Every structure is written in C-alpha cells, then in structure tokens.
Amino acid sequence: MTRIHNVLRLMRISRTVSSLVRSAAFYRDALGFSIADETVLDGPAWGRLTGIPDARGRSITLRLGKQELELVAFDPPGRPCPRTSCSNDLRFQHAAIVVGDMERAYANLCRYPFAAITLHGPQQLPPNTGSVIAFKFRDPDGHPLELIHFPAGVGDAVWQRERGDFLGIDHSAISVADVPRSIDFYTRLLGMSVGSRSLNSGIEQQRLDGVRDAVVNVVALQPADGQPPHLELLGYRCPAARRVRQRTRANDVIADRLVLKVDNLPQLAAALAKDNVEFVSAGIVTLRDGRQALLVRDPSGHMLQLIE
C-alpha cells in the first residue's frame, strides 16, 4: 500500500506542568537541559487546538542535544497528577534521557528532589533487551522520566558518538491497551514503521518499573526520518493495563502530547476522521506562525499534536 501521509519527525514532547519556573530549573539543573525559548500561549487558536475554550498559558522549550522538551503551564490549570499512577496505567508516558555515564548522571539527579519509580537504584537489564542500564523516576509534578545508558553497539548510533553525562532524548514510551491495534494505528494511519520488538520480564524489569511480576511487550516505532526521538509502545501482559475513568485534558498536569511533524495534514485529518479517530481540536487550527495543527487521541487516549 502506498502511503500518502507520514509522520516525518517526532519534533518534541510537550508536557503540562504546574510551575514553569520550578520545572525548568529541575530539568536544567538535574538533567542537563538548556532553555531555548519562552512563548505566550493565548487566543482563540490555542483554545481550539487544545479543546479548552479561552485557554491561556506560557511555554518554555528546553533542549538537550538535538532533542526538545516543551513545558506548558495553563491558565486555568487542570487536575494535578494522580498519586496512584503507575507504569501499567494507560496515562503513563515517559521521556527517556540518554546518559553517557549512569553513575555520574544518577549522582547528579540525587542532588535534587525527585520520586523514584525504580527500586534499588539503576538496573542493568538482561541481554535480550540490550543489557542497557536504566532508572525510572518522577519530576516535581509526578511526570515519569527514565535515565538510560546504552552499552557499545546498542541503541541508535548517535548515542555512541556523543560525549557527556546527559546526551539527549532517545524516545517517549506510552502504555497501551492493545498492542496490535496501536501498531495498526501508528503504521497504517500515521506511516510510522516498526523498528524492534521485545518481551521484557524478570526481576530487573520488576525493579525498573516498580511493578510486581511485570511482563511487558515493547515495540519501537520510527518516524520517517529515523532519527531520535522515537516512540515506544508498552503493552503490559502482567499486570494488565489499567484503564482511566476520566479522559486527560490538555491542561491536566499529567498530560503529555507528542508533537509530530506530518507532510499533508488535510489529507491525514480526513483519513483519521474516516477511521473514527477522536479529535481533541475543533478541526484543523491555524496557529500564530501560520502553520496548521490538529490535536487527536490514539487508541489508548494519548494525545498527538500533528503539525504540517
């Protein structure tokens, strides 16, 4: 089948926070990000895009290596992060930060307040998952993050060339209810491709996720440019995926959005509508800079901001 629309690139992860000052300081000081830009977000277009009429706010764009993370503070703010959120919760979405030296990066993180997800410190995973060393934790608002170190010959080649303690963002991982359905959505409708698959289990995975008896299917999906960051689907076999009673709105502090650059937004929007994909936006919105954008949900409810 010839695809007429594709996700060209995962441009950034957009993350709702309660305090721009506090969150920007944490990502800068604890994780090595630099502040690239600050923007006022208001006007009818912003409300139509986010599905929150009269929404206002500010954003700070952070950069680590060649990747970006956007922090957004809404006015009015939404609900805070729920204290009961865990890795198999369908709201779960983390950003994986590549580190050159796990011991030094972890020691720097420990100088600042955070909440650990992983038990007993960084964990080295088995060879079938690449023997990577990883540690999951939460930022000051409760958003999940991961430090990940790739041994020689593992992971994207760019991480073998970079030097430093904090190198960039490798991927964003999302928990999904149905792995085959999610693969179909991201490949058939958005034109992404499957890069790898693994079944992760064992004591190291349990400690990493902070979840007893964790068994999870991990599927890596690549945008057309093949450059990091990419997307990972987490399909928990055990414990089963935990569904969410209330839909997350864009101004809720738990909310993340994957900002995806696409090559033909009107055609893609028509294809998504035909497939009964849920739109958050009131149709395609023209932003202040003239670009067109659309906010939709994937089959598990995660928000995707599509920009042409």
XYZ file of C-alpha atoms in Angstrom:
308
model
C 0.000 0.000 0.000
C 1.322 3.438 -0.941
C 1.137 5.916 1.926
C 0.197 9.490 1.068
C 0.777 10.841 4.560
C 3.551 10.194 7.037
C 4.887 11.292 10.363
C 8.151 12.845 9.241
C 9.588 13.523 12.676
C 8.804 13.460 16.382
C 9.554 17.136 16.924
C 9.231 17.293 20.702
C 7.407 16.090 23.768
C 5.042 18.738 25.167
C 4.450 18.334 28.908
C 1.924 20.208 31.077
C 3.393 21.449 34.369
C 2.117 23.361 37.380
C 5.080 25.779 37.602
C 7.294 26.741 34.677
C 9.978 28.165 36.965
C 10.233 25.079 39.170
C 10.081 22.548 36.323
C 12.539 24.389 34.062
C 15.030 24.626 36.939
C 14.713 20.885 37.638
C 15.272 19.846 34.021
C 18.170 22.302 33.667
C 19.994 21.543 36.898
C 19.228 17.867 37.477
C 19.148 16.649 33.858
C 21.366 18.964 31.815
C 18.762 20.687 29.621
C 19.218 24.250 28.375
C 16.438 26.811 27.960
C 15.903 27.608 24.282
C 12.727 29.703 24.105
C 9.738 31.063 26.035
C 6.349 31.736 24.468
C 2.971 33.188 25.474
C 0.079 30.904 24.519
C -3.331 32.530 24.230
C -6.037 33.500 21.801
C -8.853 31.579 20.105
C -6.497 29.316 18.124
C -4.848 27.936 21.261
C -8.250 27.208 22.806
C -9.496 25.467 19.666
C -6.307 23.399 19.388
C -6.336 22.168 22.989
C -10.093 21.760 23.287
C -10.159 24.203 26.225
C -12.040 27.408 25.309
C -10.344 30.631 26.399
C -7.206 28.700 27.485
C -4.133 30.796 28.147
C -0.659 29.903 29.244
C 3.082 30.083 28.734
C 5.595 27.570 27.466
C 9.331 27.065 27.795
C 11.178 24.977 25.221
C 14.131 23.052 26.619
C 16.873 21.460 24.536
C 19.155 18.522 25.262
C 21.490 17.682 22.426
C 19.336 17.859 19.288
C 16.054 16.989 21.010
C 13.448 19.249 22.593
C 11.063 19.084 25.524
C 8.327 21.708 25.854
C 6.932 22.652 29.265
C 3.472 24.259 29.250
C 1.705 25.943 32.178
C -2.011 26.524 31.564
C -4.301 29.228 32.939
C -6.661 27.955 34.214
C -4.752 24.880 35.425
C -6.288 21.431 35.289
C -6.126 18.465 37.634
C -2.847 17.520 39.341
C -1.017 14.238 38.706
C -2.848 11.405 40.497
C -0.787 9.786 43.233
C -1.925 6.304 42.176
C -0.483 6.475 38.628
C 1.838 3.570 37.773
C 3.644 2.076 34.752
C 0.721 -0.036 33.504
C -1.711 2.895 33.849
C -2.880 3.931 30.366
C -1.994 7.547 31.224
C 1.660 6.538 31.628
C 4.078 8.278 29.274
C 7.770 8.779 29.948
C 10.666 10.531 28.265
C 13.903 8.514 28.131
C 17.056 10.601 28.609
C 20.295 9.065 27.372
C 23.284 9.352 29.698
C 26.947 8.772 28.940
C 27.825 7.651 32.460
C 24.981 6.314 34.596
C 26.865 6.602 37.895
C 27.640 10.304 37.393
C 24.203 11.141 35.963
C 22.395 9.352 38.788
C 24.578 11.060 41.383
C 23.738 14.463 39.890
C 20.000 13.642 39.866
C 20.190 12.651 43.541
C 21.188 16.209 44.444
C 17.628 17.334 43.633
C 14.177 16.269 44.862
C 12.517 13.530 42.818
C 10.380 10.444 43.406
C 11.864 7.085 42.394
C 9.845 4.575 40.372
C 12.676 2.040 40.049
C 13.538 0.066 43.161
C 17.129 -0.221 44.447
C 18.725 2.279 42.048
C 19.696 1.876 38.348
C 19.100 -1.600 36.926
C 21.025 -3.458 34.220
C 18.550 -5.314 32.041
C 19.179 -8.782 30.523
C 20.993 -9.257 27.170
C 17.715 -9.891 25.296
C 16.813 -6.246 25.996
C 20.263 -4.906 25.085
C 21.936 -5.002 28.521
C 21.044 -1.337 28.940
C 21.226 0.303 32.359
C 18.074 2.254 33.255
C 16.396 4.119 36.088
C 12.842 5.478 36.175
C 11.672 8.361 38.362
C 9.241 11.284 38.525
C 9.816 15.011 38.120
C 8.439 17.551 40.678
C 4.920 17.272 39.192
C 4.946 13.469 39.033
C 5.726 13.048 35.312
C 7.646 9.814 34.603
C 11.189 10.018 33.252
C 13.922 7.486 32.549
C 17.696 7.657 32.540
C 19.098 5.130 30.070
C 22.675 4.139 29.231
C 23.430 2.148 26.073
C 26.495 -0.132 26.022
C 28.716 -0.195 22.926
C 26.861 -1.328 19.814
C 23.378 -0.933 21.352
C 20.801 1.754 20.591
C 20.886 4.482 17.966
C 24.350 5.117 16.550
C 24.167 8.779 17.557
C 24.460 7.826 21.228
C 27.777 6.084 20.575
C 29.233 9.280 19.107
C 28.023 11.794 21.715
C 30.025 12.595 24.847
C 28.836 13.924 28.207
C 26.676 12.950 31.163
C 23.279 13.877 29.614
C 23.156 13.366 25.831
C 19.590 13.705 24.529
C 16.110 12.160 24.390
C 16.011 8.673 22.885
C 12.268 8.010 22.984
C 8.919 8.555 24.625
C 7.221 5.384 25.874
C 3.447 5.072 26.279
C 1.389 2.318 27.893
C -1.243 0.971 25.501
C -4.318 -1.186 25.945
C -3.976 -3.253 22.766
C -0.548 -3.587 21.099
C -1.752 -4.847 17.658
C -4.383 -2.105 17.463
C -1.837 0.560 18.405
C 0.686 -0.746 15.859
C -2.029 -0.596 13.186
C -2.904 2.990 14.132
C 0.672 4.260 14.062
C 1.767 2.354 10.951
C -1.330 2.301 8.724
C -2.665 5.771 9.544
C 0.496 7.678 10.502
C 3.033 5.868 8.332
C 5.482 5.019 11.105
C 7.470 1.766 10.923
C 8.227 -0.942 13.470
C 11.895 -0.800 14.453
C 12.147 -3.547 17.065
C 10.147 -5.740 19.427
C 10.982 -7.388 22.728
C 9.249 -9.119 25.630
C 10.637 -7.758 28.903
C 10.280 -9.636 32.171
C 12.266 -10.853 35.169
C 13.388 -9.322 38.423
C 15.263 -6.472 36.716
C 12.125 -5.386 34.851
C 10.071 -5.604 38.030
C 12.533 -3.362 39.827
C 12.790 -0.965 36.878
C 9.026 -0.477 36.618
C 8.318 -0.712 40.337
C 5.636 -3.265 39.394
C 5.449 -6.798 40.777
C 5.629 -9.658 38.222
C 5.978 -7.187 35.327
C 5.786 -8.723 31.833
C 5.606 -6.156 29.047
C 5.700 -6.158 25.248
C 7.876 -3.303 23.987
C 7.520 -2.157 20.372
C 9.710 0.628 18.959
C 8.144 2.777 16.218
C 10.188 5.032 13.955
C 9.085 8.202 12.124
C 10.144 8.673 8.515
C 13.436 10.457 9.285
C 14.628 7.586 11.512
C 16.247 9.981 13.983
C 15.686 10.112 17.728
C 13.436 10.502 19.486
C 11.237 7.574 18.507
C 8.087 6.161 20.095
C 7.813 3.003 22.188
C 4.592 1.125 22.911
C 4.374 -0.637 26.284
C 1.824 -3.425 26.324
C 1.633 -4.905 29.809
C 0.671 -8.568 29.951
C 1.113 -8.585 33.703
C -0.241 -6.716 35.480
C -2.952 -5.904 32.932
C -3.216 -2.377 31.564
C -5.180 -0.185 33.958
C -7.812 1.899 32.223
C -8.576 5.505 33.081
C -12.048 6.597 34.164
C -11.673 10.271 33.223
C -10.135 11.467 29.963
C -6.986 13.522 30.474
C -7.399 17.093 29.203
C -4.534 19.170 27.825
C -4.356 21.407 30.909
C -4.222 18.481 33.375
C -0.757 18.323 34.897
C -0.421 14.644 33.974
C -0.919 15.481 30.275
C 1.758 14.922 27.659
C 1.480 15.499 23.926
C 3.731 14.070 21.225
C 4.311 16.844 18.680
C 4.580 15.161 15.274
C 5.572 16.811 12.011
C 3.467 15.457 9.124
C 3.646 16.009 5.389
C -0.017 16.602 4.444
C -2.236 17.497 7.362
C -5.558 17.956 5.480
C -5.279 14.511 3.871
C -4.195 12.954 7.152
C -7.058 14.626 9.032
C -9.539 13.256 6.502
C -8.092 9.752 6.872
C -8.235 9.975 10.672
C -11.835 11.185 10.598
C -12.809 8.347 8.255
C -11.247 5.904 10.719
C -13.271 7.440 13.609
C -10.171 8.706 15.427
C -11.058 11.001 18.332
C -10.314 14.699 17.660
C -9.481 16.961 20.618
C -9.276 20.047 18.407
C -12.268 21.564 16.689
C -10.812 20.618 13.311
C -7.536 21.890 11.844
C -6.340 25.084 13.538
C -4.090 27.777 12.049
C -1.512 28.860 14.619
C 0.013 32.318 15.105
C 3.015 31.426 12.942
C 0.738 30.348 10.093
C 1.274 26.619 10.468
C -1.683 24.263 10.658
C -2.123 21.914 13.608
C -4.515 19.307 14.957
C -4.751 17.527 18.331
C -6.057 13.936 18.315
C -6.003 10.863 20.555
C -4.507 7.480 19.777
C -6.499 4.284 20.570
C -5.384 4.362 24.243
C -6.171 8.063 24.720
C -2.666 9.558 24.401
C -2.676 12.998 22.758
C -0.844 13.648 19.490
C -0.302 17.183 18.185
C 0.052 16.985 14.405
C 1.760 19.930 12.693
C 2.306 20.439 8.969
